[in-house]
Amino acid sequence: MTKYTIGIDYGTDSVRALVVNTENGKEMGSHVFHYPRWEKGMFCNAAGNQFRQHPLDYLEGLEISVREALRQCPEGVAGQVVGISVDTTGSTPVAVDREGTPLALKPGFGENPNAMFILWKDHTALKEAEEINTMARSWGGEDYTRFEGGIYSPEWFWAKILHVLRTDRKVREAAWSWVEHCDWIPALLVGDTDPLKLKRSRCAAGHKAMWHQNFDGLPDEEFLVRLDPLLGGLKERLFSDTYTCDVQVGTISDEWAEKLGLPNTVSIGAGAFDAHLGALGAEIEPYYMSKVMGTSTCDMIIAPAGEVGNNLVEGICGQVDGSIVPGMIGLEAGQSAFGDIYAWFSKMLMWPVDHVVARLQDLDEELKEQMRRETSEQMIAELSAAAEKINPEESSLLALDWMNGRRTPDANPNLKGAIMGLTLGSDAPGIFRALIESTAFGAKMIVDRFISEGVRIDGIIALGGVAKKSPLVMQIVADVLNKPIKVARSEQAVALGTAMAAAVVAGVYASVPEAQAAMGSGFETEYHPDPGMVSLYASRYQQYKRFGAFVEEEINHSTA
Amino acid sequence: MTKYTIGIDYGTDSVRALVVNTENGKEMGSHVFHYPRWEKGMFCNAAGNQFRQHPLDYLEGLEISVREALRQCPEGVAGQVVGISVDTTGSTPVAVDREGTPLALKPGFGENPNAMFILWKDHTALKEAEEINTMARSWGGEDYTRFEGGIYSPEWFWAKILHVLRTDRKVREAAWSWVEHCDWIPALLVGDTDPLKLKRSRCAAGHKAMWHQNFDGLPDEEFLVRLDPLLGGLKERLFSDTYTCDVQVGTISDEWAEKLGLPNTVSIGAGAFDAHLGALGAEIEPYYMSKVMGTSTCDMIIAPAGEVGNNLVEGICGQVDGSIVPGMIGLEAGQSAFGDIYAWFSKMLMWPVDHVVARLQDLDEELKEQMRRETSEQMIAELSAAAEKINPEESSLLALDWMNGRRTPDANPNLKGAIMGLTLGSDAPGIFRALIESTAFGAKMIVDRFISEGVRIDGIIALGGVAKKSPLVMQIVADVLNKPIKVARSEQAVALGTAMAAAVVAGVYASVPEAQAAMGSGFETEYHPDPGMVSLYASRYQQYKRFGAFVEEEINHSTA
């Protein structure tokens, strides 16, 4: 009997379910469900960097995406599904009650953004992250940030929890515990979301919650209380053990088996973050940097524990045993904005269409709306086509890619983007190209840091929307990094990696590398550095670093 | 009998003729003629910063603008015109033959941009300007740049001449001499353009051609030949004397009297640059900075010779006895791009409309063109309205206004613009406001330089398109400078000042201040600094200076 697994991939805007044949990785059916409340901008405030998601968006998406994906499969496949694993964005925690129910699902909290999942890119906890960093370095005990790159981010678990506890009394009083999105969905499928029982993800806990074997788990109660007495006692209502993605958290509940149209024997795997399972899907191997290139990037490396286990890499997001591939140290870094920068510039260019054209009186409203929509849809493709024709030697433009702060190396969420070299002849495609180059320079900063800290990089594997869609970006990144880049073939590498994990969880394969070997879909393209561009960009990169050093000093000075 | 004068004002895009009653300054008639070849972009190459104007654009404009302006006047006015003066942009030199005819008017040169007037903003002579600067400092003799701010600009007379002599053999062989636009038109009206006889403008020669009484005129032959043997002998075919704007160069020729419909008794005044005569029109007085605020700015101060005559102000464009008001030292500075920066940003935002919308298939072509035109026309007004609502305290954006290099203080045409503080929330109006602020900071750099060099500034008088049209820009400049700004009432202050000069030339008044007192039209608005903004901008200005210092060092480093 052929066995199938399902990878459920919760992204920033939508959830995808993918049904995979475990024998060969063949993708049998898939469906994408866009979060309806999120799509309307509900519960968010972009100007204040508040990004929240309602649990109903996830619940509706779970049921619909899986059912629709199964509907595409030949008859009989649903009955032969043996495992489900789940990946999500992260750190995306939510306040839950004693039963593990997100508060937003409870009466009185349905419209309260603080009772919802706090999306990875929410930056409301800037101040709390700073306090955690200060405390970690000054309290006299263990620096709990040291396996997370030495700098705690406002995008992470404790900063977000503390921010909500401080700012929302109602949520504070009702929150018995806190759960990551990637831990809640598997628990839900198993039918028991008790915060004390549900199996927490190693990758979420290790990279975002300052969990580490060396600390016997989460940070000390004393540390947390010193940070804020509001955190007192919470540790006991969280967790001490964590689980890698090859671990079964249980078997699907009858309720969910019925809802999804699956046998009630399906194994449910421990959750993990999307990027990490994407790295599996794109066949990560030791010392190959796996880059998930989308709105932001996640740059991952795995290495045998014996080789880097005790060498902490300064200023990256973290290094955690088993966080990517069980049995290997997973090292993670990333850029806090990548494709988001292209989207930002494109959106800025929409201003005349959104504001000036919108007020022109003689034009038909429907035509204006059609034009607005089509222009917005085609903008990035048109900018890319024009930017591709630019000879970078003739451009004086140089940008910094910190429009959403900097995640690695050396996290600094206060940093901001910049452009220099503007002339009266600078045009939109020229600036767009400089922005692309800046994101490539940001990528090189991360690669350089790994190398200077003694972690070699033998090659680059790319996946994610930008990797698949933009040859221009990929060529520039290859030229700047001066390394060839292989692009994973699968259109849904993250969900595929999650399905691979599910195959291990269900016992189809004994280990992740075995599942990868059987189920991997290989690579579709390889970008090779253009030697002429390599030397030009090497010199621009030096200028990028000087520009960055200036801007960072200015911003640190003005925020000090 | 009431006497009338005509001011003819050659701007960058058009020429305006204004007929004025000398008794009270009343504007009787005016007409603007747009240069037809220039409007089509002929002979220019914006990417290469080459901007040339055909003499036929000027000739056609002279005849049509004056005739049309007179046609608006009551009957009899034309017969009572007693003087004409002319202002032009500058330095705008042209190669001429032995008779003073611009080469572009001769067979075989009609399509050659090097045989045309080289417009002030042409930057093709970057290299030659650098050589002049190096030579002036190193040749062992007089530093001829010292009355022009110590740094010779590629926008000026000798750099442009040398560039053309080097790059165009045909023009080199045919060019007997060179003439500024503001000298050629008066000579033409008088009917004798002999390069050895025509009266050269003090302001053009003193500010742009390194002419000074202390040097007995133009730079030494030895200096010029050392610069390049191609310049050998040219000095003898140029001039040694110069004339202020109150001097008559002659009486109108019968030919031109007939062409324009004027008596053949009309006095023709020595020409001058538009900004200088604009300062007259806007009633400049000692220690009031007169700012012509348009695409670029020209910032002028006059002071009694005894008070600043021997104190050279470092790094400004120049100081020349009588260059603005005869009998006073005229000091000139300016920003090489001002309104041009707003126009540049607006044009960049047009990219989607020009490129993306243009390709949408289902839209009617005529509608697209209408939309394009209307959007372009309304862009700056809409951006300004949105930018006005921004609280600058909430903005992190800071820009450098060097998109066209920096003219003063300390000319550096290699400099380029920049923006820092960009976030994913930065939008078009926010950036537009930062660009406005940057131009105000650039203005403050000039004011500060005058003050630090011992030239006090008692107040600011503004004229020009931006001064009249943009309350937002004017308020920000007042806040940044922390000085009140009076805006001249006349809609055509430059042409009015030129008509004032003509009234002195024709003997209606004995001096420029007398003509100003009788013919001035006063001020329409006064902008007062907002104390809350003053302190905010004072701190941003410090950051602007640090940002500027970094960018300047980077650019000097990379161009060295």
Short mmCIF file of N, CA, C and O in Angstrom, two decimals, chain B residues 322-358:
data_model
loop_
_atom_site.label_atom_id
_atom_site.label_comp_id
_atom_site.label_asym_id
_atom_site.label_seq_id
_atom_site.Cartn_x
_atom_site.Cartn_y
_atom_site.Cartn_z
N GLY B 322 29.71 95.85 -8.11
CA GLY B 322 28.71 96.31 -9.07
C GLY B 322 27.98 95.23 -9.82
O GLY B 322 27.22 95.51 -10.75
N SER B 323 28.16 93.98 -9.43
CA SER B 323 27.55 92.91 -10.23
C SER B 323 26.04 92.86 -10.05
O SER B 323 25.33 92.34 -10.91
N ILE B 324 25.55 93.37 -8.93
CA ILE B 324 24.09 93.37 -8.73
C ILE B 324 23.60 94.82 -8.78
O ILE B 324 22.95 95.22 -9.73
N VAL B 325 23.96 95.60 -7.77
CA VAL B 325 23.63 97.03 -7.77
C VAL B 325 24.94 97.80 -7.97
O VAL B 325 25.89 97.61 -7.20
N PRO B 326 25.00 98.64 -9.00
CA PRO B 326 26.23 99.41 -9.23
C PRO B 326 26.62 100.19 -7.98
O PRO B 326 25.76 100.77 -7.31
N GLY B 327 27.91 100.12 -7.64
CA GLY B 327 28.37 100.83 -6.46
C GLY B 327 28.42 99.98 -5.20
O GLY B 327 28.95 100.39 -4.18
N MET B 328 27.83 98.80 -5.26
CA MET B 328 27.87 97.89 -4.10
C MET B 328 28.60 96.61 -4.52
O MET B 328 28.54 96.20 -5.68
N ILE B 329 29.21 95.95 -3.51
CA ILE B 329 29.75 94.63 -3.79
C ILE B 329 28.57 93.65 -3.88
O ILE B 329 27.70 93.64 -3.00
N GLY B 330 28.53 92.89 -4.94
CA GLY B 330 27.50 91.85 -5.07
C GLY B 330 28.10 90.51 -4.70
O GLY B 330 29.11 90.10 -5.25
N LEU B 331 27.45 89.83 -3.75
CA LEU B 331 27.92 88.50 -3.34
C LEU B 331 26.87 87.49 -3.78
O LEU B 331 25.67 87.69 -3.55
N GLU B 332 27.33 86.42 -4.38
CA GLU B 332 26.37 85.46 -4.91
C GLU B 332 26.69 84.04 -4.48
O GLU B 332 27.84 83.62 -4.49
N ALA B 333 25.64 83.33 -4.10
CA ALA B 333 25.78 81.91 -3.80
C ALA B 333 24.56 81.22 -4.41
O ALA B 333 23.79 81.86 -5.12
N GLY B 334 24.36 79.94 -4.14
CA GLY B 334 23.18 79.29 -4.67
C GLY B 334 23.23 77.79 -4.57
O GLY B 334 24.29 77.20 -4.38
N GLN B 335 22.04 77.19 -4.70
CA GLN B 335 21.92 75.73 -4.69
C GLN B 335 21.70 75.25 -6.11
O GLN B 335 20.83 75.78 -6.81
N SER B 336 22.44 74.24 -6.53
CA SER B 336 22.37 73.83 -7.94
C SER B 336 21.09 73.08 -8.27
O SER B 336 20.75 72.93 -9.43
N ALA B 337 20.38 72.60 -7.28
CA ALA B 337 19.02 72.07 -7.53
C ALA B 337 18.15 72.42 -6.34
O ALA B 337 18.55 72.24 -5.19
N PHE B 338 16.96 72.93 -6.63
CA PHE B 338 16.00 73.24 -5.57
C PHE B 338 14.65 72.68 -6.02
O PHE B 338 14.38 71.51 -5.80
N GLY B 339 13.87 73.48 -6.72
CA GLY B 339 12.62 72.95 -7.28
C GLY B 339 12.86 71.75 -8.19
O GLY B 339 12.00 70.87 -8.31
N ASP B 340 14.02 71.72 -8.81
CA ASP B 340 14.38 70.57 -9.65
C ASP B 340 14.30 69.25 -8.88
O ASP B 340 14.03 68.20 -9.47
N ILE B 341 14.56 69.30 -7.59
CA ILE B 341 14.51 68.08 -6.78
C ILE B 341 13.06 67.62 -6.60
O ILE B 341 12.76 66.44 -6.71
N TYR B 342 12.17 68.59 -6.39
CA TYR B 342 10.75 68.21 -6.26
C TYR B 342 10.25 67.65 -7.60
O TYR B 342 9.49 66.69 -7.66
N ALA B 343 10.70 68.31 -8.67
CA ALA B 343 10.26 67.87 -10.00
C ALA B 343 10.83 66.48 -10.32
O ALA B 343 10.15 65.64 -10.92
N TRP B 344 12.06 66.25 -9.88
CA TRP B 344 12.67 64.93 -10.11
C TRP B 344 11.86 63.84 -9.42
O TRP B 344 11.55 62.80 -10.02
N PHE B 345 11.50 64.08 -8.17
CA PHE B 345 10.77 63.05 -7.42
C PHE B 345 9.39 62.83 -8.05
O PHE B 345 8.93 61.69 -8.20
N SER B 346 8.77 63.93 -8.44
CA SER B 346 7.47 63.83 -9.09
C SER B 346 7.58 63.03 -10.39
O SER B 346 6.74 62.18 -10.68
N LYS B 347 8.64 63.28 -11.13
CA LYS B 347 8.82 62.56 -12.39
C LYS B 347 9.07 61.07 -12.11
O LYS B 347 8.59 60.20 -12.82
N MET B 348 9.83 60.79 -11.06
CA MET B 348 10.08 59.39 -10.74
C MET B 348 8.77 58.68 -10.41
O MET B 348 8.55 57.54 -10.81
N LEU B 349 7.89 59.38 -9.70
CA LEU B 349 6.60 58.78 -9.36
C LEU B 349 5.70 58.60 -10.57
O LEU B 349 4.73 57.85 -10.53
N MET B 350 6.01 59.31 -11.65
CA MET B 350 5.23 59.14 -12.88
C MET B 350 5.57 57.83 -13.59
O MET B 350 4.91 57.45 -14.53
N TRP B 351 6.62 57.18 -13.16
CA TRP B 351 7.08 55.99 -13.86
C TRP B 351 5.97 54.95 -14.10
O TRP B 351 5.80 54.48 -15.22
N PRO B 352 5.20 54.62 -13.06
CA PRO B 352 4.15 53.62 -13.30
C PRO B 352 3.14 54.11 -14.33
O PRO B 352 2.65 53.32 -15.14
N VAL B 353 2.82 55.39 -14.28
CA VAL B 353 1.83 55.91 -15.23
C VAL B 353 2.43 55.91 -16.64
O VAL B 353 1.78 55.54 -17.61
N ASP B 354 3.69 56.31 -16.74
CA ASP B 354 4.34 56.36 -18.06
C ASP B 354 4.64 54.98 -18.62
O ASP B 354 4.65 54.81 -19.84
N HIS B 355 4.93 54.02 -17.76
CA HIS B 355 5.39 52.73 -18.26
C HIS B 355 4.43 51.58 -18.03
O HIS B 355 4.26 50.75 -18.91
N VAL B 356 3.85 51.51 -16.86
CA VAL B 356 3.00 50.35 -16.60
C VAL B 356 1.60 50.60 -17.15
O VAL B 356 1.09 49.84 -17.96
N VAL B 357 1.00 51.72 -16.76
CA VAL B 357 -0.34 52.03 -17.26
C VAL B 357 -0.32 52.10 -18.78
O VAL B 357 -1.24 51.62 -19.45
N ALA B 358 0.76 52.68 -19.32
CA ALA B 358 0.84 52.84 -20.77
C ALA B 358 0.68 51.52 -21.51
O ALA B 358 0.24 51.49 -22.65
#
